[in-house]
Coordinates of C-alpha atoms in Angstrom, one line a residue:
M1 CA 17.3 -19.7 -39.9
E2 CA 17.7 -17.7 -36.7
Q3 CA 19.9 -15.0 -38.3
N4 CA 17.0 -14.0 -40.5
L5 CA 14.7 -13.2 -37.6
S6 CA 13.8 -9.6 -36.8
E7 CA 14.4 -8.2 -33.3
Q8 CA 10.7 -8.5 -32.6
E9 CA 10.6 -12.1 -33.7
L10 CA 13.6 -12.9 -31.5
V11 CA 11.8 -11.3 -28.5
R12 CA 8.7 -13.4 -29.2
R13 CA 10.7 -16.6 -29.3
Q14 CA 12.2 -15.8 -26.0
K15 CA 8.7 -15.2 -24.6
M16 CA 7.8 -18.6 -26.0
Q17 CA 10.7 -20.1 -24.1
D18 CA 9.6 -18.3 -20.9
L19 CA 6.1 -19.9 -21.2
I20 CA 7.7 -23.3 -21.6
D21 CA 9.8 -22.6 -18.5
K22 CA 6.6 -21.8 -16.5
G23 CA 5.2 -25.1 -17.6
I24 CA 2.7 -23.5 -20.1
D25 CA 2.4 -25.0 -23.6
P26 CA 2.9 -21.9 -25.9
F27 CA 0.6 -23.6 -28.5
G28 CA -2.1 -24.5 -26.0
H29 CA -5.0 -26.8 -25.8
A30 CA -8.7 -26.9 -26.5
F31 CA -10.8 -24.2 -24.8
T32 CA -14.6 -24.3 -24.3
R33 CA -16.3 -21.0 -25.2
T34 CA -19.8 -20.1 -24.1
H35 CA -20.2 -17.0 -26.3
R36 CA -18.7 -15.2 -29.3
S37 CA -18.3 -11.5 -29.2
A38 CA -21.5 -10.9 -31.3
D39 CA -23.6 -13.1 -28.9
L40 CA -22.6 -10.9 -25.9
K41 CA -23.3 -7.7 -27.8
K42 CA -26.7 -9.0 -28.9
L43 CA -27.7 -10.2 -25.4
Y44 CA -26.2 -7.5 -23.2
G45 CA -25.2 -4.6 -25.4
D46 CA -28.2 -2.5 -24.4
K47 CA -28.0 -3.3 -20.6
T48 CA -26.7 -0.6 -18.2
K49 CA -23.8 -1.1 -15.9
E50 CA -26.1 -1.6 -12.9
E51 CA -28.4 -4.1 -14.7
L52 CA -25.3 -6.2 -15.7
Q53 CA -24.1 -6.2 -12.0
E54 CA -27.5 -7.6 -11.0
L55 CA -27.6 -10.2 -13.7
N56 CA -24.0 -11.4 -12.8
V57 CA -23.5 -13.2 -16.1
E58 CA -20.5 -15.5 -16.6
A59 CA -19.0 -15.9 -20.1
S60 CA -16.1 -17.7 -21.7
V61 CA -14.7 -16.1 -24.8
A62 CA -11.6 -16.7 -26.9
G63 CA -9.8 -14.8 -29.6
R64 CA -6.7 -12.9 -30.8
I65 CA -5.3 -10.0 -28.9
M66 CA -5.7 -6.9 -31.2
T67 CA -5.1 -4.0 -28.7
K68 CA -3.5 -3.9 -25.3
R69 CA -2.9 -1.2 -22.7
R70 CA -2.0 -1.2 -19.0
M71 CA -2.6 1.2 -16.2
G72 CA -0.8 -0.1 -13.1
K73 CA -2.6 -3.1 -11.8
L74 CA -5.3 -2.9 -14.4
G75 CA -5.0 -4.1 -18.0
F76 CA -7.3 -3.7 -21.0
M77 CA -7.3 -5.4 -24.3
H78 CA -9.5 -6.2 -27.3
I79 CA -9.7 -9.7 -28.5
Q80 CA -11.0 -10.6 -31.9
D81 CA -13.0 -13.6 -32.8
R82 CA -14.9 -14.5 -36.0
D83 CA -17.6 -11.9 -35.4
G84 CA -15.6 -8.9 -34.2
Q85 CA -13.9 -7.6 -31.1
I86 CA -14.8 -7.5 -27.4
Q87 CA -12.9 -5.7 -24.6
I88 CA -11.3 -7.7 -21.8
V89 CA -10.5 -6.2 -18.4
V90 CA -7.6 -7.9 -16.4
N91 CA -7.3 -6.9 -12.8
K92 CA -4.2 -8.0 -11.0
G93 CA -6.2 -8.3 -7.7
V94 CA -8.6 -10.7 -9.3
V95 CA -6.4 -13.0 -11.5
G96 CA -3.4 -12.9 -9.2
E97 CA 0.3 -11.9 -9.6
E98 CA 1.4 -14.9 -11.6
V99 CA -1.4 -14.7 -14.2
Y100 CA -1.0 -10.9 -14.4
E101 CA 2.7 -11.4 -15.4
I102 CA 1.6 -13.8 -18.2
F103 CA -0.9 -11.1 -19.4
K104 CA 1.9 -8.4 -19.2
A105 CA 4.2 -10.6 -21.3
S106 CA 1.5 -11.3 -24.0
D107 CA 1.9 -9.8 -27.4
I108 CA -0.6 -8.4 -30.0
G109 CA -1.5 -11.4 -32.1
D110 CA -1.4 -14.0 -29.3
I111 CA -4.6 -16.0 -28.9
I112 CA -6.1 -16.3 -25.4
G113 CA -9.2 -17.7 -23.6
I114 CA -11.0 -15.7 -20.9
K115 CA -13.6 -16.7 -18.4
G116 CA -15.2 -13.9 -16.4
E117 CA -18.1 -11.6 -15.7
V118 CA -19.9 -9.6 -18.4
V119 CA -19.7 -5.9 -17.3
K120 CA -19.9 -2.4 -18.6
T121 CA -16.9 -0.2 -17.9
D122 CA -17.2 3.4 -16.6
S123 CA -17.0 4.6 -20.2
G124 CA -19.9 2.3 -21.1
E125 CA -18.1 -0.3 -23.1
L126 CA -19.3 -3.9 -22.9
S127 CA -16.5 -6.0 -21.6
V128 CA -15.5 -9.3 -19.9
K129 CA -13.8 -8.9 -16.6
A130 CA -11.4 -11.8 -16.4
H131 CA -11.5 -14.3 -13.5
E132 CA -9.5 -16.9 -15.5
Y133 CA -6.9 -16.1 -18.2
T134 CA -5.7 -19.0 -20.4
H135 CA -2.8 -18.6 -22.9
L136 CA -3.8 -20.6 -26.1
C137 CA -1.3 -19.8 -28.8
K138 CA 1.9 -17.7 -29.1
A139 CA 2.1 -15.5 -32.3
L140 CA 5.8 -15.7 -33.3
R141 CA 5.4 -13.0 -36.0
P142 CA 4.1 -9.5 -35.3
L143 CA 0.9 -8.4 -37.1
P144 CA 1.5 -5.5 -39.6
E145 CA 0.9 -2.1 -38.1
K146 CA -2.0 -1.5 -40.5
F147 CA -2.4 -4.0 -43.3
H148 CA -3.9 -1.4 -45.6
G149 CA -0.6 0.4 -45.3
L150 CA 1.1 -2.3 -47.3
T151 CA 2.2 -0.7 -50.6
D152 CA 1.9 -4.1 -52.3
V153 CA -1.9 -4.8 -52.5
E154 CA -0.9 -8.3 -53.8
E155 CA 0.4 -9.1 -50.3
R156 CA -3.2 -9.1 -49.0
F157 CA -4.1 -11.9 -51.4
R158 CA -0.8 -13.8 -51.0
R159 CA -1.2 -13.9 -47.2
R160 CA -5.0 -13.9 -47.0
Y161 CA -4.8 -15.2 -43.4
V162 CA -3.2 -11.8 -42.3
D163 CA -5.7 -9.9 -44.4
L164 CA -8.6 -11.6 -42.7
I165 CA -7.1 -10.8 -39.3
M166 CA -6.6 -7.1 -40.1
N167 CA -9.3 -6.2 -42.6
E168 CA -12.9 -6.2 -41.5
E169 CA -14.1 -5.8 -45.1
S170 CA -12.4 -9.0 -46.2
R171 CA -14.0 -10.9 -43.4
K172 CA -17.4 -9.5 -44.3
V173 CA -17.0 -10.6 -48.0
A174 CA -15.8 -14.0 -46.9
M175 CA -18.9 -14.5 -44.8
L176 CA -21.3 -13.1 -47.4
R177 CA -20.1 -15.4 -50.2
P178 CA -21.5 -18.6 -48.7
K179 CA -24.8 -16.8 -47.8
I180 CA -25.1 -15.8 -51.5
I181 CA -24.4 -19.4 -52.6
R182 CA -27.0 -20.7 -50.1
A183 CA -29.5 -18.2 -51.5
I184 CA -28.9 -19.5 -55.0
Q185 CA -29.6 -23.1 -53.7
H186 CA -32.7 -22.0 -51.9
Y187 CA -34.2 -20.4 -55.0
L188 CA -33.4 -23.3 -57.4
D189 CA -34.5 -25.9 -54.8
G190 CA -37.7 -24.0 -54.5
Q191 CA -38.2 -24.2 -58.2
G192 CA -38.1 -28.0 -57.9
L193 CA -34.6 -28.4 -59.5
I194 CA -32.3 -31.2 -58.2
E195 CA -28.7 -30.3 -57.2
V196 CA -26.2 -32.7 -58.7
E197 CA -22.4 -33.2 -59.1
T198 CA -20.7 -34.1 -62.3
P199 CA -17.0 -35.0 -63.0
V200 CA -14.2 -32.4 -62.9
L201 CA -12.0 -34.7 -65.0
Q202 CA -13.4 -35.0 -68.5
P203 CA -12.0 -37.0 -71.4
I204 CA -13.4 -34.7 -74.1
L205 CA -13.3 -30.9 -74.3
G206 CA -16.8 -29.4 -74.6
G207 CA -19.6 -27.3 -73.2
A208 CA -17.9 -23.9 -73.9
A209 CA -15.2 -22.2 -75.9
A210 CA -12.1 -22.0 -73.8
R211 CA -8.5 -23.2 -73.5
P212 CA -8.3 -26.1 -71.0
F213 CA -5.9 -27.4 -68.4
V214 CA -4.7 -30.9 -69.3
T215 CA -3.7 -33.6 -66.8
H216 CA -2.8 -37.3 -67.0
H217 CA -4.3 -40.3 -65.3
N218 CA -1.6 -42.9 -64.8
T219 CA -3.7 -46.0 -64.3
L220 CA -5.8 -45.4 -67.4
D221 CA -2.7 -43.9 -69.2
M222 CA -4.9 -41.2 -70.7
D223 CA -5.1 -37.4 -70.7
F224 CA -8.1 -35.6 -69.1
Y225 CA -9.2 -32.0 -69.2
L226 CA -10.2 -30.1 -66.1
R227 CA -13.7 -29.2 -67.0
I228 CA -14.3 -25.9 -68.7
A229 CA -18.1 -26.2 -68.3
T230 CA -20.6 -28.5 -66.6
E231 CA -23.1 -28.3 -69.5
L232 CA -22.9 -31.6 -71.4
P233 CA -23.1 -34.0 -68.3
L234 CA -26.0 -31.9 -67.0
K235 CA -27.9 -32.2 -70.2
R236 CA -27.3 -36.0 -70.2
L237 CA -29.2 -36.0 -66.9
I238 CA -32.2 -34.2 -68.6
V239 CA -32.2 -37.0 -71.2
G240 CA -32.2 -39.4 -68.3
G241 CA -35.5 -37.9 -67.0
M242 CA -34.3 -35.7 -64.1
E243 CA -36.2 -32.8 -65.7
G244 CA -34.6 -30.0 -63.7
V245 CA -31.0 -30.1 -62.5
Y246 CA -28.3 -27.6 -61.4
E247 CA -24.7 -27.7 -60.3
I248 CA -22.7 -25.1 -58.4
G249 CA -19.2 -26.0 -59.2
R250 CA -15.6 -25.0 -60.0
L251 CA -14.6 -24.6 -63.7
F252 CA -11.0 -24.3 -65.0
R253 CA -9.9 -22.2 -68.0
N254 CA -6.2 -21.9 -69.0
E255 CA -6.5 -18.3 -69.8
G256 CA -5.4 -14.8 -68.7
M257 CA -6.0 -13.3 -65.3
D258 CA -7.4 -9.9 -64.6
T259 CA -10.0 -8.2 -62.3
K260 CA -12.8 -10.3 -63.8
H261 CA -10.9 -13.6 -64.6
N262 CA -9.2 -16.3 -62.4
P263 CA -8.1 -19.6 -63.9
E264 CA -10.5 -21.5 -61.6
F265 CA -13.9 -19.9 -60.9
T266 CA -17.4 -20.9 -59.8
T267 CA -20.6 -21.0 -61.8
V268 CA -24.1 -22.3 -61.3
E269 CA -25.5 -24.1 -64.4
A270 CA -29.2 -25.0 -64.5
Y271 CA -31.3 -27.0 -67.0
V272 CA -35.0 -27.2 -67.1
A273 CA -37.0 -29.6 -69.4
Y274 CA -39.9 -28.2 -71.4
S275 CA -38.5 -24.7 -71.0
D276 CA -36.5 -22.4 -73.4
M277 CA -34.5 -19.3 -73.6
Y278 CA -37.4 -17.1 -72.5
G279 CA -38.1 -19.4 -69.5
M280 CA -34.4 -18.9 -68.6
M281 CA -34.8 -15.1 -68.7
D282 CA -37.7 -15.4 -66.2
L283 CA -35.6 -17.8 -64.0
C284 CA -32.6 -15.5 -64.2
E285 CA -34.5 -12.3 -63.2
N286 CA -36.3 -14.1 -60.4
L287 CA -33.1 -15.7 -59.1
L288 CA -31.0 -12.5 -59.0
N289 CA -33.9 -10.7 -57.3
S290 CA -34.4 -13.4 -54.8
V291 CA -30.7 -13.9 -54.0
A292 CA -30.1 -10.1 -53.6
M293 CA -33.0 -9.9 -51.1
E294 CA -32.2 -13.0 -49.1
A295 CA -28.4 -12.4 -48.8
I296 CA -28.1 -8.6 -48.9
G297 CA -31.6 -7.4 -48.1
K298 CA -32.0 -5.0 -51.1
T299 CA -32.2 -5.0 -54.9
E300 CA -30.6 -1.6 -55.6
F301 CA -26.8 -1.3 -55.6
E302 CA -24.2 1.4 -56.1
W303 CA -21.8 0.1 -58.6
N304 CA -19.0 2.0 -60.4
G305 CA -20.7 5.3 -59.5
K306 CA -24.0 4.2 -60.9
T307 CA -27.2 3.0 -59.2
I308 CA -28.1 -0.4 -60.7
S309 CA -31.5 -2.1 -60.0
L310 CA -32.1 -5.8 -59.9
Q311 CA -35.9 -5.2 -60.0
K312 CA -37.5 -7.1 -62.8
P313 CA -38.2 -7.0 -65.7
F314 CA -34.8 -6.5 -67.2
K315 CA -34.4 -4.9 -70.7
R316 CA -34.4 -7.4 -73.6
I317 CA -32.8 -6.6 -77.0
S318 CA -31.5 -8.7 -79.9
M319 CA -27.8 -8.5 -80.7
V320 CA -28.4 -7.2 -84.2
E321 CA -30.8 -4.5 -82.9
A322 CA -28.2 -3.4 -80.3
I323 CA -25.5 -3.2 -83.1
K324 CA -27.9 -1.2 -85.3
E325 CA -28.7 1.2 -82.5
V326 CA -25.0 2.1 -81.9
T327 CA -23.4 1.8 -85.3
G328 CA -26.3 2.0 -87.8
V329 CA -25.1 -1.4 -89.4
D330 CA -28.0 -3.8 -89.9
F331 CA -26.8 -7.4 -89.8
S332 CA -30.4 -8.7 -90.0
K333 CA -30.1 -8.2 -93.8
Q334 CA -28.8 -11.2 -95.8
M335 CA -25.1 -10.6 -96.7
S336 CA -22.0 -12.5 -97.8
V337 CA -18.9 -13.0 -95.7
E338 CA -17.1 -10.6 -98.0
E339 CA -19.7 -7.9 -97.4
A340 CA -19.4 -8.4 -93.6
L341 CA -15.6 -8.3 -93.8
Q342 CA -15.9 -5.0 -95.7
L343 CA -18.1 -3.6 -93.0
A344 CA -15.6 -4.7 -90.3
K345 CA -12.8 -2.9 -92.3
E346 CA -14.9 0.3 -92.5
H347 CA -15.5 0.2 -88.8
H348 CA -11.9 -0.7 -87.8
V349 CA -13.0 -4.1 -86.3
E350 CA -10.0 -6.5 -86.2
V351 CA -10.9 -9.9 -87.6
E352 CA -8.5 -12.9 -87.1
K353 CA -8.1 -15.8 -89.5
H354 CA -10.4 -18.2 -87.6
Q355 CA -13.1 -15.4 -87.2
M356 CA -13.7 -14.9 -90.9
T357 CA -17.4 -15.9 -90.8
F358 CA -20.5 -13.8 -90.8
G359 CA -21.3 -14.8 -87.2
H360 CA -17.9 -14.1 -85.8
I361 CA -18.0 -10.6 -87.4
V362 CA -21.4 -9.8 -85.9
N363 CA -20.2 -11.0 -82.5
L364 CA -17.0 -8.8 -82.8
F365 CA -19.2 -5.8 -83.7
F366 CA -21.3 -6.4 -80.5
E367 CA -18.2 -6.8 -78.3
T368 CA -16.5 -3.7 -79.8
F369 CA -19.4 -1.2 -79.8
C370 CA -22.3 -2.4 -77.6
E371 CA -21.1 -4.4 -74.6
E372 CA -19.9 -1.6 -72.4
K373 CA -23.1 0.5 -73.1
M374 CA -25.3 -2.1 -71.3
V375 CA -25.5 -0.5 -67.8
Q376 CA -28.8 -1.7 -66.3
P377 CA -29.4 -5.5 -66.4
T378 CA -30.0 -6.3 -70.1
F379 CA -30.7 -9.6 -71.8
V380 CA -29.0 -9.6 -75.3
Y381 CA -30.4 -12.5 -77.4
G382 CA -30.0 -13.9 -80.9
H383 CA -26.3 -14.8 -81.0
P384 CA -24.8 -16.0 -84.3
I385 CA -24.7 -19.7 -84.8
E386 CA -20.9 -19.8 -85.3
V387 CA -20.4 -18.7 -81.7
S388 CA -23.2 -20.8 -80.2
P389 CA -22.5 -24.5 -81.0
L390 CA -25.0 -25.8 -78.4
A391 CA -28.0 -23.5 -78.9
K392 CA -31.2 -24.1 -81.0
K393 CA -31.4 -22.1 -84.2
A394 CA -33.7 -19.0 -84.3
E395 CA -36.2 -18.4 -87.2
D396 CA -33.4 -16.9 -89.1
P397 CA -31.0 -19.9 -89.1
R398 CA -27.9 -17.6 -89.0
F399 CA -28.8 -16.9 -85.4
T400 CA -29.6 -18.9 -82.3
Q401 CA -32.0 -18.9 -79.3
R402 CA -29.3 -17.7 -76.9
F403 CA -29.0 -14.8 -74.6
E404 CA -26.3 -13.2 -72.3
L405 CA -27.1 -11.0 -69.3
F406 CA -25.0 -7.9 -69.2
I407 CA -24.7 -5.5 -66.2
D408 CA -22.5 -2.4 -66.6
G409 CA -20.7 -3.9 -69.6
T410 CA -19.9 -7.2 -67.9
E411 CA -21.4 -10.6 -68.8
Y412 CA -23.1 -12.3 -65.8
A413 CA -25.1 -15.1 -67.4
N414 CA -25.3 -17.1 -70.7
A415 CA -28.4 -19.1 -71.6
F416 CA -29.9 -21.1 -74.5
S417 CA -32.9 -22.9 -75.8
E418 CA -30.8 -26.1 -75.9
L419 CA -30.0 -27.7 -79.1
N420 CA -31.7 -31.1 -79.0
D421 CA -31.4 -32.2 -82.7
P422 CA -28.7 -34.9 -82.7
I423 CA -28.0 -34.5 -86.5
D424 CA -27.6 -30.8 -86.2
Q425 CA -25.4 -31.2 -83.1
R426 CA -23.1 -33.7 -84.8
Q427 CA -22.6 -31.2 -87.7
R428 CA -21.9 -28.4 -85.3
F429 CA -19.2 -30.5 -83.5
E430 CA -17.7 -31.2 -86.9
K431 CA -17.6 -27.5 -87.6
Q432 CA -15.8 -27.0 -84.3
L433 CA -13.2 -29.6 -85.4
E434 CA -12.6 -27.6 -88.6
L435 CA -12.0 -24.4 -86.4
K436 CA -9.6 -26.4 -84.2
A437 CA -7.7 -27.4 -87.4
L438 CA -7.5 -23.7 -88.3
G439 CA -5.8 -23.0 -84.9
D440 CA -8.7 -22.1 -82.7
D441 CA -7.5 -23.4 -79.3
E442 CA -11.0 -22.8 -77.8
A443 CA -13.0 -25.0 -80.2
S444 CA -14.9 -28.0 -78.8
E445 CA -14.1 -31.6 -79.7
M446 CA -16.5 -34.3 -81.0
D447 CA -18.4 -35.8 -78.1
T448 CA -19.9 -38.9 -79.8
D449 CA -21.4 -40.1 -76.5
Y450 CA -23.3 -36.8 -76.1
V451 CA -24.7 -37.1 -79.6
E452 CA -25.8 -40.6 -78.8
A453 CA -27.5 -39.3 -75.7
L454 CA -29.4 -36.8 -77.8
E455 CA -30.5 -39.7 -80.1
Y456 CA -32.4 -41.1 -77.1
G457 CA -34.3 -37.8 -77.0
L458 CA -33.7 -34.6 -75.1
P459 CA -37.0 -32.8 -74.4
P460 CA -37.1 -29.1 -75.4
T461 CA -34.9 -27.6 -72.7
G462 CA -33.8 -24.2 -71.4
G463 CA -30.3 -24.0 -69.9
I464 CA -28.4 -21.2 -68.1
G465 CA -24.9 -20.6 -66.6
I466 CA -24.3 -17.7 -64.1
G467 CA -20.9 -16.6 -62.9
V468 CA -21.0 -16.9 -59.1
D469 CA -17.8 -15.0 -58.5
R470 CA -19.0 -12.0 -60.6
L471 CA -22.4 -12.1 -58.9
V472 CA -20.7 -12.1 -55.5
M473 CA -18.5 -9.1 -56.7
F474 CA -21.6 -7.2 -57.7
L475 CA -23.6 -7.9 -54.5
T476 CA -20.7 -7.1 -52.2
G477 CA -19.5 -4.1 -54.2
Q478 CA -16.0 -5.5 -55.1
T479 CA -14.3 -4.4 -58.3
S480 CA -11.8 -7.3 -58.4
I481 CA -12.5 -11.0 -58.5
R482 CA -9.5 -11.5 -56.2
E483 CA -11.5 -9.8 -53.4
V484 CA -14.2 -12.5 -53.5
L485 CA -11.9 -15.6 -53.7
L486 CA -10.2 -16.5 -50.5
F487 CA -7.2 -17.9 -52.4
P488 CA -6.9 -16.2 -55.8
H489 CA -4.1 -17.3 -58.1
M490 CA -1.1 -15.1 -58.0
K491 CA 2.0 -14.6 -60.2
N492 CA 5.2 -16.0 -58.7
K493 CA 7.0 -13.5 -56.6

């Protein structure tokens, strides 16, 4: 082990031993703080040097040494806590020779506690003048010179702990994410919805089209899926009379990884009895507006070089209208699968074996030609029935009462007037089983218990799912999902 250590690491281990020899535990003990750096700046940042001398304020702070310089018997350093940095002044005449030697031997990255007087230096910087200096933890590895300087961006995600020390932007996003989630809860609670939790391990695949992770329960000797959606358990609760429920939870999909996808991700799903797709449009507009104002304080955002507004109302357009606008093809007309396949061929739209239905072709046209043109928030509604096994039929039974919200070509939300006809639901599950037999890994399974639940009566219901990670990306201006997850999945080194 030792021979792999760098020269710096060997020096730091020697310093660790020196502390032990002095009777100081290199990995320290609890330390009581009175303030964090932001508290001091808020309380005393605008005070003059003289005013602070009169006030004679004592403070105890703790953090990691980020900078350090010495001028004879006077030392200066910046320590960093959760909120930022504060300067520490160490005067040999005040702390004494022995403590000053400990300060001199300290390294960037060490964690210390300081008790002292809040002062302004001659240059006007708010500081704590140390009366007591407590070593709390020895850093055995040096911090990188400048973490941005790492050629391998992936290192930032692999060693998020170093990224959080070195990168203020990462800390900011990490703090904003929970604020955004609280704001979602505040809005939905205010609408009278009840926050619930449903199982992550599910015996039947359903609620979305996605490839699952499979795991095994030894005692029951049966396989379970990690949930790909929270939809079916939540709708069971509407049957049970809870009338309005939501869950913010982690979903798992055994699929590719890119700037918008991670195998585990967070969504909020909400269901409201006596509502429908249009009620969900209103809920979605109001929620995004409210969350943006509460968490970020604005509703206009610079995104990919464009100014995007979350002010309502959002644009609303049907899928077939959107396709007609861009390509001139009118899928609202009655046509056979053969005619639809011919149109796909003419427009160079690739159709796979399990997609040879009218609805799949309509959906492929939309994905190919229209999706990326949706810049301002746009509700696209009227999805084909083949790609919407859980949504109510529209007047034209080839289409459903479903919408997706797009912002700058990316989907942020998916919503339905929920299918509450148990006979229709059973048939659609059967259709999914046929697709599974044709090799569609993402098709749902037959959920007999769910059909039984519907037979007890699900009131007309609106339901919506919103991608929390993507929303956090948008609100914090991040272009990769890995920036908003503290521990994104990484390929093996």
